[in-house]
Coordinates of C-alpha atoms and ligand atoms in Angstrom, one line a residue:
X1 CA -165.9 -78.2 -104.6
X2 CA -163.7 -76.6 -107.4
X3 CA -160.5 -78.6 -108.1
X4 CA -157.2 -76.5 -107.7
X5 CA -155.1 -77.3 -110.7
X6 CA -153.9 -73.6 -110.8
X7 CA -150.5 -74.6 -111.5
X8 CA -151.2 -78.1 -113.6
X9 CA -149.6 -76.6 -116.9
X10 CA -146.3 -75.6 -117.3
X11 CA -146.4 -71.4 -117.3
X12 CA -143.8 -69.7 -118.9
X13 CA -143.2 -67.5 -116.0
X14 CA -144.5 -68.4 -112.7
X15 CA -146.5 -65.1 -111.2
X16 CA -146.2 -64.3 -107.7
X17 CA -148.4 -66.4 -105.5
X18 CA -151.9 -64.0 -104.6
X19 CA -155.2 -64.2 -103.2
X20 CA -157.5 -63.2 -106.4
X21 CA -160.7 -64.5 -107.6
X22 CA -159.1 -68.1 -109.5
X23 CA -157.4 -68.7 -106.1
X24 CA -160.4 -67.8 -104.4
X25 CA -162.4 -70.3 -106.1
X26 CA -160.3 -73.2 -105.5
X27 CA -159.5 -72.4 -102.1
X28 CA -161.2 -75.1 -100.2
X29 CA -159.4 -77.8 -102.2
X30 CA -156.3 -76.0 -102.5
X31 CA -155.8 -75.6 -98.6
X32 CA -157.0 -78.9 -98.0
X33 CA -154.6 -81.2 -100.0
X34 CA -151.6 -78.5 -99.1
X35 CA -152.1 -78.0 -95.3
X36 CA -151.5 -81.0 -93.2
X37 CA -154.1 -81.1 -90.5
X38 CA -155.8 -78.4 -91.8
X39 CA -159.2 -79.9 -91.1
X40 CA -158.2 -80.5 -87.0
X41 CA -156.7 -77.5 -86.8
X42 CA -160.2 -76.1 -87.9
X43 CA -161.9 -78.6 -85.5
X44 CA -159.6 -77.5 -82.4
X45 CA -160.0 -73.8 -83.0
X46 CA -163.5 -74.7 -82.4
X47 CA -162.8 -76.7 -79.3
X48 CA -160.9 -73.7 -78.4
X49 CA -163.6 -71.0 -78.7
X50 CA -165.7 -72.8 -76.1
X51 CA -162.8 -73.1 -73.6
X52 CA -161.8 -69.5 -73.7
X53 CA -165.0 -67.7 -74.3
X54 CA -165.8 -64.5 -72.3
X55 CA -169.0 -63.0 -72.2
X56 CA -169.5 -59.0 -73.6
X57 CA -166.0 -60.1 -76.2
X58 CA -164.9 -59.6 -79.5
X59 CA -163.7 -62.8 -81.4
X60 CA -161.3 -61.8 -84.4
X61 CA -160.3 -63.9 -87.6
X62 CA -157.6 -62.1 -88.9
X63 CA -156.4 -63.5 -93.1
X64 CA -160.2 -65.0 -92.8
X65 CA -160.1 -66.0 -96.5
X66 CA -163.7 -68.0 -96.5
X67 CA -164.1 -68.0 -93.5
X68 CA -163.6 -71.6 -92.5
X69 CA -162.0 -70.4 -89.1
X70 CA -165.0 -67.7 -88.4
X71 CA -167.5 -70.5 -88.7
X72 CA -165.8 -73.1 -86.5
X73 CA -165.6 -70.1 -84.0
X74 CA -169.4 -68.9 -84.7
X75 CA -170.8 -72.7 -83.5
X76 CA -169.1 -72.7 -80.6
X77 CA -169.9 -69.1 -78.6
X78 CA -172.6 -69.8 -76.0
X79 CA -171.4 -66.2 -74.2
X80 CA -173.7 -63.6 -74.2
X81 CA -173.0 -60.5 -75.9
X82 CA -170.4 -61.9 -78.3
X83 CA -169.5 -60.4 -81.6
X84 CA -166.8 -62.1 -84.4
X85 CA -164.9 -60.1 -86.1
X86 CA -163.4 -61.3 -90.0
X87 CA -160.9 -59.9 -91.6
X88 CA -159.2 -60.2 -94.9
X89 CA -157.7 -57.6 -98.0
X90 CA -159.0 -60.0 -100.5
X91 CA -162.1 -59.1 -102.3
X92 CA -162.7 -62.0 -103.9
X93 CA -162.1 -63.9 -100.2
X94 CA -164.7 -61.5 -98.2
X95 CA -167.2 -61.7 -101.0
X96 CA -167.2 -65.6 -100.9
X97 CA -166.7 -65.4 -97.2
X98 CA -169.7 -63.1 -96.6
X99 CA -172.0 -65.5 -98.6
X100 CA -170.6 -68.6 -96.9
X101 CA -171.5 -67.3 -93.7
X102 CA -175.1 -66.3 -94.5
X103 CA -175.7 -69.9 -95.2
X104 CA -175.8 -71.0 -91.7
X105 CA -178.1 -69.4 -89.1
X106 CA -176.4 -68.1 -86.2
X107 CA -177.3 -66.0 -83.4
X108 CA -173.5 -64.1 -83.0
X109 CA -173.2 -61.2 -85.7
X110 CA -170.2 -61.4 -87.7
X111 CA -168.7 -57.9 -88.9
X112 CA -166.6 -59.3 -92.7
X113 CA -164.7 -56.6 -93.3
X114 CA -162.2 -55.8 -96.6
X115 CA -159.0 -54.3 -94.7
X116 CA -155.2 -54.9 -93.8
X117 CA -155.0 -56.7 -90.9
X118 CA -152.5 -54.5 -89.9
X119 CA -154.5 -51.7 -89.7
X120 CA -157.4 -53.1 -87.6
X121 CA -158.2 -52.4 -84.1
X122 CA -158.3 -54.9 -81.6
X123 CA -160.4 -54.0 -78.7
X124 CA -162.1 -56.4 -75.7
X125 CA -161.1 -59.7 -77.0
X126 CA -161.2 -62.8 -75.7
X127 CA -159.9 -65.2 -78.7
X128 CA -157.6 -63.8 -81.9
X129 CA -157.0 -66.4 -84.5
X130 CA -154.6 -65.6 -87.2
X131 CA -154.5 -68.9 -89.6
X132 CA -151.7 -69.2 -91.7
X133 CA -151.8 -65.0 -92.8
X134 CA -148.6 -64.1 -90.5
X135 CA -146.3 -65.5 -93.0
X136 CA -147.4 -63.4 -95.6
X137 CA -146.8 -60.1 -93.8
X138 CA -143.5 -57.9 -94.3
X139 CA -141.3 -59.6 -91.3
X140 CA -140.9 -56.1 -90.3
X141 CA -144.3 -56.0 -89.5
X142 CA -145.4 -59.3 -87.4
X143 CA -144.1 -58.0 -84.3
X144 CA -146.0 -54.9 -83.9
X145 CA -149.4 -57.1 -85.5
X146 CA -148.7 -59.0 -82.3
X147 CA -148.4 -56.8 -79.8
X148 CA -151.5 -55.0 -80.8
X149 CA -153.1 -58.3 -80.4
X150 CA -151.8 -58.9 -76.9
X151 CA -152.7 -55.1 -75.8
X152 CA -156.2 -56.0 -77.6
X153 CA -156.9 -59.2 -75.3
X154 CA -158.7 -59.2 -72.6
X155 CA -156.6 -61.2 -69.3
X156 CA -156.8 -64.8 -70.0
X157 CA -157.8 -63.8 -73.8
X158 CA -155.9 -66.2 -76.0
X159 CA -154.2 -66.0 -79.4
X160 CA -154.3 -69.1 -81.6
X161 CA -151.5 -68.8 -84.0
X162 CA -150.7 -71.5 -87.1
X163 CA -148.1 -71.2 -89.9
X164 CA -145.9 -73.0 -92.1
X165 CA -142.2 -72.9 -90.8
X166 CA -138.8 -73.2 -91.6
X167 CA -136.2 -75.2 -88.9
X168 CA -132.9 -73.1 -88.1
X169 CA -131.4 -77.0 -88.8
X170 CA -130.9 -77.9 -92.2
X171 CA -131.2 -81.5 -92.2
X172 CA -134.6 -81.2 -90.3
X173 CA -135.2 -78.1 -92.6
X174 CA -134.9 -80.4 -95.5
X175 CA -137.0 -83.9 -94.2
X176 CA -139.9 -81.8 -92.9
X177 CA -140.7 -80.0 -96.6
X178 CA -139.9 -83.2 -98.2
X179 CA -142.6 -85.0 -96.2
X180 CA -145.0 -82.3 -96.7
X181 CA -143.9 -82.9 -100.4
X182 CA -145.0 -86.0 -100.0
X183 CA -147.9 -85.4 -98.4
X184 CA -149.2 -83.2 -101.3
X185 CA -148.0 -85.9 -104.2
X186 CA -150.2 -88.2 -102.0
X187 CA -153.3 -85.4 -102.4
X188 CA -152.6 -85.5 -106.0
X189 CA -150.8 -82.7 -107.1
X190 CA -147.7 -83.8 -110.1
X191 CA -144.0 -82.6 -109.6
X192 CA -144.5 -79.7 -111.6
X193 CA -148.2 -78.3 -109.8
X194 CA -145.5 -78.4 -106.6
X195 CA -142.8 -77.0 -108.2
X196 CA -144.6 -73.9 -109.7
X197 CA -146.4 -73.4 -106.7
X198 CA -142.9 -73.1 -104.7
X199 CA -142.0 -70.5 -106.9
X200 CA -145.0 -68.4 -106.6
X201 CA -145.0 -69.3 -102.9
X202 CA -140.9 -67.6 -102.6
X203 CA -141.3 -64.1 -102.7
X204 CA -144.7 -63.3 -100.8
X205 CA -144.8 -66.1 -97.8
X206 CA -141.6 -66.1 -95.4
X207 CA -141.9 -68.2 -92.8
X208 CA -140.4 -67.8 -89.4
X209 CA -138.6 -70.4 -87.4
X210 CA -140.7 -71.4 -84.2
X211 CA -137.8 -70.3 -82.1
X212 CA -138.8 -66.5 -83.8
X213 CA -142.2 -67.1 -82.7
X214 CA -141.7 -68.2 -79.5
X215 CA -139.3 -65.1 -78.9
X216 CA -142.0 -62.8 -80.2
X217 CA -145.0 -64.1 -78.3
X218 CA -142.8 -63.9 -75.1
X219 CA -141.3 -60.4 -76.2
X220 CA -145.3 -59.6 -76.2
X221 CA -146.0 -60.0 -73.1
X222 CA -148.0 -63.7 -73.6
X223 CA -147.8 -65.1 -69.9
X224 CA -148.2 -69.1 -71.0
X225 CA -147.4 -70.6 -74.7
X226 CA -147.7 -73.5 -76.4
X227 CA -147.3 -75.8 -79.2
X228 CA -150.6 -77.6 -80.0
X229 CA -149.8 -78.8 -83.3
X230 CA -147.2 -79.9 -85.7
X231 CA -147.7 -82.0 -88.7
X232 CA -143.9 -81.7 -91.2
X233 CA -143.5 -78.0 -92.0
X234 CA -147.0 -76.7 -90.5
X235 CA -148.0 -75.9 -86.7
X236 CA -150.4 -74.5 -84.1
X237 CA -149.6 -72.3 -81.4
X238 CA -152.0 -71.0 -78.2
X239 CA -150.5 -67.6 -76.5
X240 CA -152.5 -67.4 -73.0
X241 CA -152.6 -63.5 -72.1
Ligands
SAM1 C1 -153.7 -69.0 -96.2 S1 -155.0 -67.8 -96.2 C2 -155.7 -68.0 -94.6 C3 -156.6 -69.2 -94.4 C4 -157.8 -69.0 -93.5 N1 -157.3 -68.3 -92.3 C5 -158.4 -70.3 -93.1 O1 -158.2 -70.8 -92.0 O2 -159.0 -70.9 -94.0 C6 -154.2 -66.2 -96.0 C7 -155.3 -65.1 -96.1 O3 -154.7 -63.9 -95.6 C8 -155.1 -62.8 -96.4 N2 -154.1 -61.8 -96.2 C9 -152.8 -61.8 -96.5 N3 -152.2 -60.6 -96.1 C10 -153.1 -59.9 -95.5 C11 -153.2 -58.6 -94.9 N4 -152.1 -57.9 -94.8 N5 -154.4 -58.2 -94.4 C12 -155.5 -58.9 -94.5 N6 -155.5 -60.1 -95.0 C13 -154.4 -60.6 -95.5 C14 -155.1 -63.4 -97.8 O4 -156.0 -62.6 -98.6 C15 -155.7 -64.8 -97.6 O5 -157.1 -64.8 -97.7
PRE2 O1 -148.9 -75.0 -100.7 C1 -148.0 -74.7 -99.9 O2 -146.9 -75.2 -100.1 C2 -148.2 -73.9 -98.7 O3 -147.4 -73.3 -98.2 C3 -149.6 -73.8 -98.2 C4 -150.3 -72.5 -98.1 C5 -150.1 -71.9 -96.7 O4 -149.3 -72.4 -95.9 O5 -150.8 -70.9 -96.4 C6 -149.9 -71.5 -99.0 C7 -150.8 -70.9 -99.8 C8 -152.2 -71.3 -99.9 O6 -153.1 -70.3 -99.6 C9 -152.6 -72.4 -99.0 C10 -151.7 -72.9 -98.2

């Protein structure tokens, strides 16, 4: 696995954050030492799949990147006449992601596709996960992604939904980045490999407050909702239709 030390040396001005072929390259490493829990959120969306399969459904990983999510979802549909459906505007994410996927055998086709999630139908599903890719949409335009997704959905189709959040209360606001701080010094990454990234990270990815989430799921239409999983600044949500 290649070593993320994208932002190791000091740059003289930090570049907005994107998905291009040097992040691509180091992205198993990179989401691994930054996400907290990212591995059993990968495990549950898994555990997920085989609770809330339908047969004759569409599966959809929308912001697949490498497909990590695609492939937790792949080993765990026993329905007949399933088809996954992966989604991402990176090129140098689908590419990867394509070839990742042919190395394990599988029986459920997998459609990769190179689009805007925002522009792609959702039709007959029974599970849509969107993995921390909300948060880098225009605010303007999460509401309408999920609505589509809840007209999509098949009844008792679910939507598993995880992010990186801010709290409307400071003090919280301020321990829950500081421990995931923490958590990334413990992974290995210096002061300044933090402190670039968060600059990158400031004018593409705007997280929500899980009050805004909660208030758009249920403005949706969801008819149950949960919180799964928190870990500091990071969480899992389940939307029952
Ligand atoms: C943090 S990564 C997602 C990680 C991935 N879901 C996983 O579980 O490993 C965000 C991904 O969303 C993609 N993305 C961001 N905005 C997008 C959009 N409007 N349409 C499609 N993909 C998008 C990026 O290219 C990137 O690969
Ligand atoms: O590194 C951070 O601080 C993050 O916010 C992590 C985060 C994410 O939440 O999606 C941001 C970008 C990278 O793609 C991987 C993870």
């Amino acid at each position: 696995m290649h070593k993320d030390d994208i932002f190791a040396e000091p740059l003289t001005q930090v570049p907005d954050f994107c998905f291009d072929d040097q992040v691509a390259e180091v992205f198993p490493d990179m989401i691994q030492r930054s996400v907290p829990g990212y591995q059993t959120i990968i495990q549950t969306i898994g555990k997920l799949t085989s609770r809330y399969q339908q047969p004759d459904s569409t599966y959809y990983d929308l912001g697949c990147s490498l497909g990590a999510a695609t492939l937790a979802m792949r080993r765990n549909i026993s329905a007949a006449n399933s088809t996954l459906v992966a989604v991402d505007n990176s090129k140098a994410m689908v590419e990867r992601c394509e070839r990742h996927l042919q190395v394990f055998r599988s029986d459920v086709p997998v459609q990769v596709k190179l689009a805007d999630i925002r522009q792609q139908p959702i039709e007959n599903a029974a599970i849509v996960v969107i993995n921390f890719t909300l948060q880098f949409l225009p605010q303007a335009d999460r509401s309408a992604l999920i609505q589509r997704i809840y007209q999509g959905l098949k009844p008792g189709g679910v939507l598993i939904l995880s992010e990186k959040f801010i709290s409307a209360d400071h003090t919280a606001n301020e321990l829950l980045i500081d421990l995931h701080y923490e958590f990334k010094r413990a992974n290995g990454y210096s002061e300044l490999e933090i402190s670039q990234k968060r600059s990158a990270l400031e004018n593409v990815m705007k997280p929500d407050t899980l009050q805004q989430h909660q208030q758009r799921l249920q403005q949706a239409g969801f008819s149950s909702q949960t919180l799964w999983f928190q870990c500091f600044n990071f969480c899992s949500m389940l939307a029952i239709k």
